[in-house]
Amino acid sequence: MTVRHFLDVDDLSRQEVGEVLDLAERRDFPPALTGRGVVLVFEKPSARTKVSMELAVSQLGGHPMSMGGDEVGIDVREPAGDLARVLSRYCALFGARVFDHERLVRMAETATVPVINLLSDKAHPCQALADLLTVRQRFGSLEGRTLAYVGDGNNVCASLIKAAVLVGMKVRVATPPGYEPPGYGQPVADDAVFFTRDPLEAVDGVDAVYTDVWVSMGQEREVATRQAAFAGFTVDDALMERTAPGSVFLHCLPAHRGEEVTASVIDGTRSAVWQQAENRLHAQRGLMLWLMGAS
Ligand code: CP
Ligand code: NVA
């Protein structure tokens, strides 16, 4: 049987995303990982992903082992493909947070167990699952819901767009020149994605507004350029007032108040960010259950 990996959200079909989200809502925690190891490699810092993955593995009866990028040395101590072969002998599945997405691709090529992307330069699919779960919990359904992404067309944005299109949501993306997500301006079936330079136009009448940091991990040298480029892209009360009644504010966290979002929005009544952060745990438990064959 072919091993299924989760390097980006569209590694799952629409139906499979629904199955993962349903499994995420289960609170009986089937012991799908009893006696099994799960290695998590982090080349970059993490709070939510590391804690929620370790806990989710434990809830399913498995043994999580987190390792830093330097101690593992992917493509330094040994080729990514060799490491993946070895981890496959110890683990039920394994995950990695990497600077270079191609490392994950090469690990998946030789792995004989599922590989999970815990964030790369190109994608953050575990985050996208938690985002979908949060919207579904808040609105009861996903199809037809509208979501605006305002800010950097980064890894989080790229996976979010894929996730939203997959489940039948409409996405409105506002980015400044030079910071567009992949596929910018290309037509998408059913006009599912609308691109603009104007945050006010993007958020008009939407159910959810999403943003992320302007400077992602590994881009620290670009701080000054990026802060200048993103001027006018802060999600503030004026933007939220243009959204639909009952709309929510979403952010993958960590957040920088006063940059991509004001304190009044992220700490305000429309903010769903803490529920969203909690959902990382539930979504990843659902994902691992699904990868282990639960239904
Ligand atoms: N949202 C997210 O992935 O958070 P961490 O970087 O803390 O894991
Ligand atoms: N875009 C951010 C997300 C952090 C969870 C980064 O890659 O640093």
Tab-separated table of C-alpha atoms and ligand atoms in Angstrom:
chain	number	residue	atom	x	y	z
A	1	MET	CA	0.000	0.000	0.000
A	2	THR	CA	1.256	3.491	-0.838
A	3	VAL	CA	2.332	5.517	2.184
A	4	ARG	CA	0.446	8.790	2.520
A	5	HIS	CA	2.453	11.859	3.476
A	6	PHE	CA	1.243	15.284	4.580
A	7	LEU	CA	3.654	17.805	3.065
A	8	ASP	CA	0.903	20.226	2.137
A	9	VAL	CA	-2.803	20.338	2.693
A	10	ASP	CA	-3.683	19.257	-0.864
A	11	ASP	CA	-2.004	15.909	-0.220
A	12	LEU	CA	-5.525	15.182	1.077
A	13	SER	CA	-8.698	15.241	-1.003
A	14	ARG	CA	-11.682	17.295	0.029
A	15	GLN	CA	-13.357	14.205	1.472
A	16	GLU	CA	-10.200	13.220	3.340
A	17	VAL	CA	-9.896	16.689	4.894
A	18	GLY	CA	-13.459	16.233	6.151
A	19	GLU	CA	-12.523	12.843	7.627
A	20	VAL	CA	-9.502	14.359	9.412
A	21	LEU	CA	-11.633	17.191	10.830
A	22	ASP	CA	-14.240	14.682	12.037
A	23	LEU	CA	-11.509	12.605	13.708
A	24	ALA	CA	-10.178	15.827	15.265
A	25	GLU	CA	-13.500	16.290	17.062
A	26	ARG	CA	-13.299	12.827	18.680
A	27	ARG	CA	-12.457	12.939	22.362
A	28	ASP	CA	-12.155	9.186	22.969
A	29	PHE	CA	-8.536	9.110	21.713
A	30	PRO	CA	-8.206	5.638	20.111
A	31	PRO	CA	-4.801	4.116	21.058
A	32	ALA	CA	-3.551	4.217	17.465
A	33	LEU	CA	0.090	4.833	18.454
A	34	THR	CA	0.454	2.549	21.466
A	35	GLY	CA	4.050	1.408	21.808
A	36	ARG	CA	5.102	3.397	18.729
A	37	GLY	CA	7.639	6.218	18.419
A	38	VAL	CA	7.085	9.560	16.680
A	39	VAL	CA	10.146	11.736	15.993
A	40	LEU	CA	9.666	15.481	15.511
A	41	VAL	CA	12.619	17.438	14.098
A	42	PHE	CA	12.699	21.225	14.502
A	43	GLU	CA	15.187	23.258	12.454
A	44	LYS	CA	13.390	26.435	13.630
A	45	PRO	CA	11.812	27.540	16.941
A	46	SER	CA	8.323	26.342	17.874
A	47	ALA	CA	5.914	26.512	20.797
A	48	ARG	CA	2.469	25.476	19.497
A	49	THR	CA	3.587	22.849	16.997
A	50	LYS	CA	6.039	21.144	19.318
A	51	VAL	CA	3.757	21.054	22.362
A	52	SER	CA	0.592	20.134	20.463
A	53	MET	CA	2.310	17.394	18.448
A	54	GLU	CA	3.960	15.854	21.508
A	55	LEU	CA	0.692	15.923	23.420
A	56	ALA	CA	-1.323	14.552	20.505
A	57	VAL	CA	1.120	11.636	20.151
A	58	SER	CA	0.826	10.947	23.895
A	59	GLN	CA	-2.974	11.089	23.759
A	60	LEU	CA	-2.873	8.321	21.131
A	61	GLY	CA	-0.563	6.208	23.308
A	62	GLY	CA	2.663	6.910	21.414
A	63	HIS	CA	6.084	8.139	22.471
A	64	PRO	CA	7.034	11.570	21.053
A	65	MET	CA	10.724	12.457	20.637
A	66	SER	CA	11.503	16.064	19.674
A	67	MET	CA	14.959	16.829	18.301
A	68	GLY	CA	16.656	20.070	17.264
A	69	GLY	CA	17.781	20.599	13.690
A	70	ASP	CA	21.443	20.927	14.648
A	71	GLU	CA	21.573	17.637	16.523
A	72	VAL	CA	19.890	15.767	13.672
A	73	GLY	CA	21.788	17.594	10.923
A	74	ILE	CA	19.571	16.822	7.948
A	75	ASP	CA	21.824	16.910	4.846
A	76	VAL	CA	24.761	17.724	7.170
A	77	ARG	CA	25.331	14.591	9.267
A	78	GLU	CA	23.613	12.460	6.654
A	79	PRO	CA	21.401	12.874	3.585
A	80	ALA	CA	17.706	13.536	4.223
A	81	GLY	CA	16.828	10.305	2.433
A	82	ASP	CA	19.041	8.173	4.702
A	83	LEU	CA	17.597	9.773	7.839
A	84	ALA	CA	14.071	9.075	6.588
A	85	ARG	CA	14.899	5.400	5.991
A	86	VAL	CA	16.241	5.089	9.545
A	87	LEU	CA	13.376	6.975	11.229
A	88	SER	CA	10.941	4.731	9.332
A	89	ARG	CA	12.452	1.741	11.177
A	90	TYR	CA	11.785	3.332	14.589
A	91	CYS	CA	8.625	5.346	14.126
A	92	ALA	CA	4.967	4.984	13.221
A	93	LEU	CA	5.354	8.345	11.491
A	94	PHE	CA	7.612	11.349	11.813
A	95	GLY	CA	7.511	15.101	11.228
A	96	ALA	CA	9.940	17.903	10.514
A	97	ARG	CA	10.007	21.709	10.547
A	98	VAL	CA	12.550	22.716	7.927
A	99	PHE	CA	14.007	25.766	6.227
A	100	ASP	CA	13.927	24.118	2.815
A	101	HIS	CA	10.737	22.346	1.744
A	102	GLU	CA	12.754	20.161	-0.664
A	103	ARG	CA	14.274	18.423	2.355
A	104	LEU	CA	10.827	17.172	3.303
A	105	VAL	CA	10.183	16.061	-0.259
A	106	ARG	CA	13.390	14.013	-0.268
A	107	MET	CA	12.557	12.511	3.132
A	108	ALA	CA	9.123	11.513	1.862
A	109	GLU	CA	10.699	9.832	-1.184
A	110	THR	CA	12.482	7.213	0.940
A	111	ALA	CA	10.255	7.079	4.051
A	112	THR	CA	8.181	3.953	4.484
A	113	VAL	CA	5.956	5.636	7.111
A	114	PRO	CA	3.998	8.916	6.841
A	115	VAL	CA	5.982	12.191	6.924
A	116	ILE	CA	4.271	15.307	8.299
A	117	ASN	CA	5.336	18.861	7.414
A	118	LEU	CA	5.571	20.796	10.683
A	119	LEU	CA	6.251	24.035	8.684
A	120	SER	CA	8.577	24.758	5.811
A	121	ASP	CA	9.430	27.828	3.775
A	122	LYS	CA	6.576	26.889	1.418
A	123	ALA	CA	3.795	25.453	3.553
A	124	HIS	CA	2.255	25.061	6.998
A	125	PRO	CA	-0.430	22.435	6.424
A	126	CYS	CA	-0.958	21.420	10.075
A	127	GLN	CA	-1.827	25.050	10.744
A	128	ALA	CA	-4.279	25.059	7.839
A	129	LEU	CA	-6.109	22.026	9.258
A	130	ALA	CA	-6.513	23.805	12.598
A	131	ASP	CA	-7.711	26.909	10.755
A	132	LEU	CA	-10.389	24.937	8.915
A	133	LEU	CA	-11.439	23.243	12.139
A	134	THR	CA	-11.821	26.634	13.815
A	135	VAL	CA	-13.934	28.086	11.001
A	136	ARG	CA	-16.086	24.945	10.969
A	137	GLN	CA	-16.621	25.119	14.727
A	138	ARG	CA	-17.480	28.837	14.585
A	139	PHE	CA	-19.822	28.719	11.575
A	140	GLY	CA	-21.002	25.099	11.526
A	141	SER	CA	-19.796	24.540	7.935
A	142	LEU	CA	-17.023	25.493	5.537
A	143	GLU	CA	-18.493	25.529	2.034
A	144	GLY	CA	-19.365	29.013	0.845
A	145	ARG	CA	-17.712	30.777	3.794
A	146	THR	CA	-15.481	33.709	2.884
A	147	LEU	CA	-12.048	34.381	4.292
A	148	ALA	CA	-9.683	37.318	3.720
A	149	TYR	CA	-5.926	36.979	4.157
A	150	VAL	CA	-4.159	40.318	4.650
A	151	GLY	CA	-0.352	40.605	4.685
A	152	ASP	CA	2.555	38.430	3.576
A	153	GLY	CA	1.881	35.742	0.970
A	154	ASN	CA	4.009	33.317	2.989
A	155	ASN	CA	3.930	29.634	3.965
A	156	VAL	CA	0.842	30.072	6.152
A	157	CYS	CA	-0.973	32.018	3.427
A	158	ALA	CA	-0.083	29.460	0.740
A	159	SER	CA	-1.435	26.490	2.716
A	160	LEU	CA	-4.486	28.445	3.847
A	161	ILE	CA	-5.438	29.282	0.250
A	162	LYS	CA	-5.057	25.620	-0.775
A	163	ALA	CA	-7.098	24.481	2.219
A	164	ALA	CA	-9.880	26.976	1.637
A	165	VAL	CA	-10.150	26.188	-2.085
A	166	LEU	CA	-10.168	22.462	-1.305
A	167	VAL	CA	-13.198	22.727	0.987
A	168	GLY	CA	-15.184	25.183	-1.133
A	169	MET	CA	-14.509	28.423	0.691
A	170	LYS	CA	-13.891	31.759	-1.065
A	171	VAL	CA	-10.578	33.500	-0.318
A	172	ARG	CA	-9.744	37.179	-0.795
A	173	VAL	CA	-6.002	37.886	-0.559
A	174	ALA	CA	-4.441	41.335	-0.071
A	175	THR	CA	-0.643	41.517	-0.383
A	176	PRO	CA	1.760	44.341	-1.320
A	177	PRO	CA	3.858	44.056	-4.515
A	178	GLY	CA	6.662	41.527	-4.167
A	179	TYR	CA	4.984	39.556	-1.376
A	180	GLU	CA	2.351	37.611	-3.313
A	181	PRO	CA	1.593	33.944	-2.592
A	182	PRO	CA	2.288	31.283	-5.254
A	183	GLY	CA	-0.326	31.339	-8.003
A	184	TYR	CA	-0.950	35.053	-7.643
A	185	GLY	CA	-3.227	36.355	-10.362
A	186	GLN	CA	-3.822	32.939	-11.900
A	187	PRO	CA	-7.452	31.973	-12.417
A	188	VAL	CA	-8.867	29.439	-9.954
A	189	ALA	CA	-11.968	27.341	-10.619
A	190	ASP	CA	-15.243	28.967	-9.507
A	191	ASP	CA	-13.400	32.270	-8.866
A	192	ALA	CA	-12.503	30.796	-5.477
A	193	VAL	CA	-9.550	33.173	-4.982
A	194	PHE	CA	-9.607	36.955	-5.447
A	195	PHE	CA	-6.327	38.912	-5.341
A	196	THR	CA	-6.020	42.596	-4.546
A	197	ARG	CA	-3.540	45.174	-3.247
A	198	ASP	CA	-6.218	46.769	-1.077
A	199	PRO	CA	-6.870	45.296	2.412
A	200	LEU	CA	-10.216	47.137	2.623
A	201	GLU	CA	-11.380	45.528	-0.613
A	202	ALA	CA	-10.205	42.103	0.583
A	203	VAL	CA	-12.136	42.137	3.861
A	204	ASP	CA	-15.391	43.486	2.470
A	205	GLY	CA	-18.215	41.327	3.862
A	206	VAL	CA	-16.035	38.321	4.769
A	207	ASP	CA	-16.672	35.806	7.561
A	208	ALA	CA	-13.042	35.643	8.692
A	209	VAL	CA	-9.934	37.819	8.480
A	210	TYR	CA	-6.543	36.121	8.770
A	211	THR	CA	-3.052	37.549	9.049
A	212	ASP	CA	0.444	36.385	9.963
A	213	VAL	CA	3.751	38.042	10.832
A	214	TRP	CA	5.448	40.233	8.246
A	215	VAL	CA	8.853	38.672	8.992
A	216	SER	CA	8.887	34.882	9.088
A	217	MET	CA	11.539	32.731	10.739
A	218	GLY	CA	14.722	32.925	8.672
A	219	GLN	CA	13.876	36.373	7.213
A	220	GLU	CA	15.150	38.409	10.169
A	221	ARG	CA	17.624	40.343	8.007
A	222	GLU	CA	14.717	41.732	5.974
A	223	VAL	CA	12.967	43.410	8.921
A	224	ALA	CA	13.360	47.026	7.774
A	225	THR	CA	12.382	46.349	4.147
A	226	ARG	CA	9.406	44.283	5.152
A	227	GLN	CA	8.093	46.736	7.737
A	228	ALA	CA	8.136	49.425	5.052
A	229	ALA	CA	6.488	47.158	2.461
A	230	PHE	CA	3.634	46.150	4.775
A	231	ALA	CA	2.716	49.655	5.941
A	232	GLY	CA	-1.070	49.923	5.583
A	233	PHE	CA	-1.591	46.164	5.928
A	234	THR	CA	-2.229	46.110	9.696
A	235	VAL	CA	-5.513	44.402	10.586
A	236	ASP	CA	-7.247	47.017	12.731
A	237	ASP	CA	-10.759	47.904	13.874
A	238	ALA	CA	-11.437	49.868	10.683
A	239	LEU	CA	-10.796	46.724	8.612
A	240	MET	CA	-12.847	44.497	10.912
A	241	GLU	CA	-15.790	46.915	10.646
A	242	ARG	CA	-15.996	46.155	6.916
A	243	THR	CA	-16.520	42.414	7.525
A	244	ALA	CA	-19.770	40.471	7.896
A	245	PRO	CA	-21.651	40.505	11.202
A	246	GLY	CA	-20.339	37.660	13.369
A	247	SER	CA	-16.964	37.585	11.613
A	248	VAL	CA	-13.863	36.262	13.357
A	249	PHE	CA	-10.208	37.233	13.422
A	250	LEU	CA	-7.639	34.460	12.927
A	251	HIS	CA	-3.837	34.374	13.338
A	252	CYS	CA	-1.541	31.345	13.455
A	253	LEU	CA	0.562	32.974	16.234
A	254	PRO	CA	3.053	34.090	17.378
A	255	ALA	CA	1.657	37.610	16.771
A	256	HIS	CA	3.225	41.060	16.867
A	257	ARG	CA	0.709	43.557	18.209
A	258	GLY	CA	1.097	46.907	16.495
A	259	GLU	CA	2.506	45.351	13.321
A	260	GLU	CA	0.292	42.920	11.406
A	261	VAL	CA	-2.590	43.289	13.905
A	262	THR	CA	-3.642	45.793	16.535
A	263	ALA	CA	-4.079	44.746	20.166
A	264	SER	CA	-7.718	45.842	19.961
A	265	VAL	CA	-8.407	43.223	17.255
A	266	ILE	CA	-6.389	40.244	18.508
A	267	ASP	CA	-7.546	40.817	22.092
A	268	GLY	CA	-11.053	41.848	21.029
A	269	THR	CA	-14.380	40.038	20.929
A	270	ARG	CA	-14.036	38.820	17.319
A	271	SER	CA	-10.700	37.133	17.947
A	272	ALA	CA	-10.714	33.317	17.706
A	273	VAL	CA	-6.951	32.912	18.005
A	274	TRP	CA	-6.884	30.970	21.285
A	275	GLN	CA	-9.460	28.469	20.048
A	276	GLN	CA	-7.420	28.277	16.837
A	277	ALA	CA	-4.214	27.557	18.787
A	278	GLU	CA	-5.966	24.846	20.832
A	279	ASN	CA	-7.202	23.332	17.589
A	280	ARG	CA	-3.622	22.601	16.543
A	281	LEU	CA	-3.750	19.773	19.096
A	282	HIS	CA	-7.087	18.385	17.942
A	283	ALA	CA	-6.369	18.740	14.223
A	284	GLN	CA	-2.983	16.991	14.450
A	285	ARG	CA	-4.445	14.199	16.574
A	286	GLY	CA	-7.112	13.790	13.884
A	287	LEU	CA	-4.461	13.818	11.166
A	288	MET	CA	-2.329	11.165	12.880
A	289	LEU	CA	-5.398	9.006	13.505
A	290	TRP	CA	-6.261	9.278	9.822
A	291	LEU	CA	-2.682	8.475	8.730
A	292	MET	CA	-2.781	5.425	11.017
A	293	GLY	CA	-5.908	4.240	9.235
A	294	ALA	CA	-8.648	5.259	11.667
A	295	SER	CA	-12.044	6.207	10.298
B	1	CP	N1	1.617	28.564	14.681
B	1	CP	C1	2.750	27.869	14.901
B	1	CP	O1	3.159	27.005	14.125
B	1	CP	O2	3.350	28.181	16.082
B	1	CP	P1	4.812	27.688	16.533
B	1	CP	O3	5.793	28.289	15.564
B	1	CP	O4	4.979	28.203	17.930
B	1	CP	O5	4.857	26.197	16.474
B	2	NVA	N1	5.079	32.533	8.712
B	2	NVA	C1	5.587	32.221	10.035
B	2	NVA	C2	4.688	31.251	10.714
B	2	NVA	C3	5.079	30.887	12.106
B	2	NVA	C4	4.143	29.888	12.729
B	2	NVA	C5	7.008	31.678	9.921
B	2	NVA	O1	7.272	30.878	9.010
B	2	NVA	O2	7.849	32.057	10.739
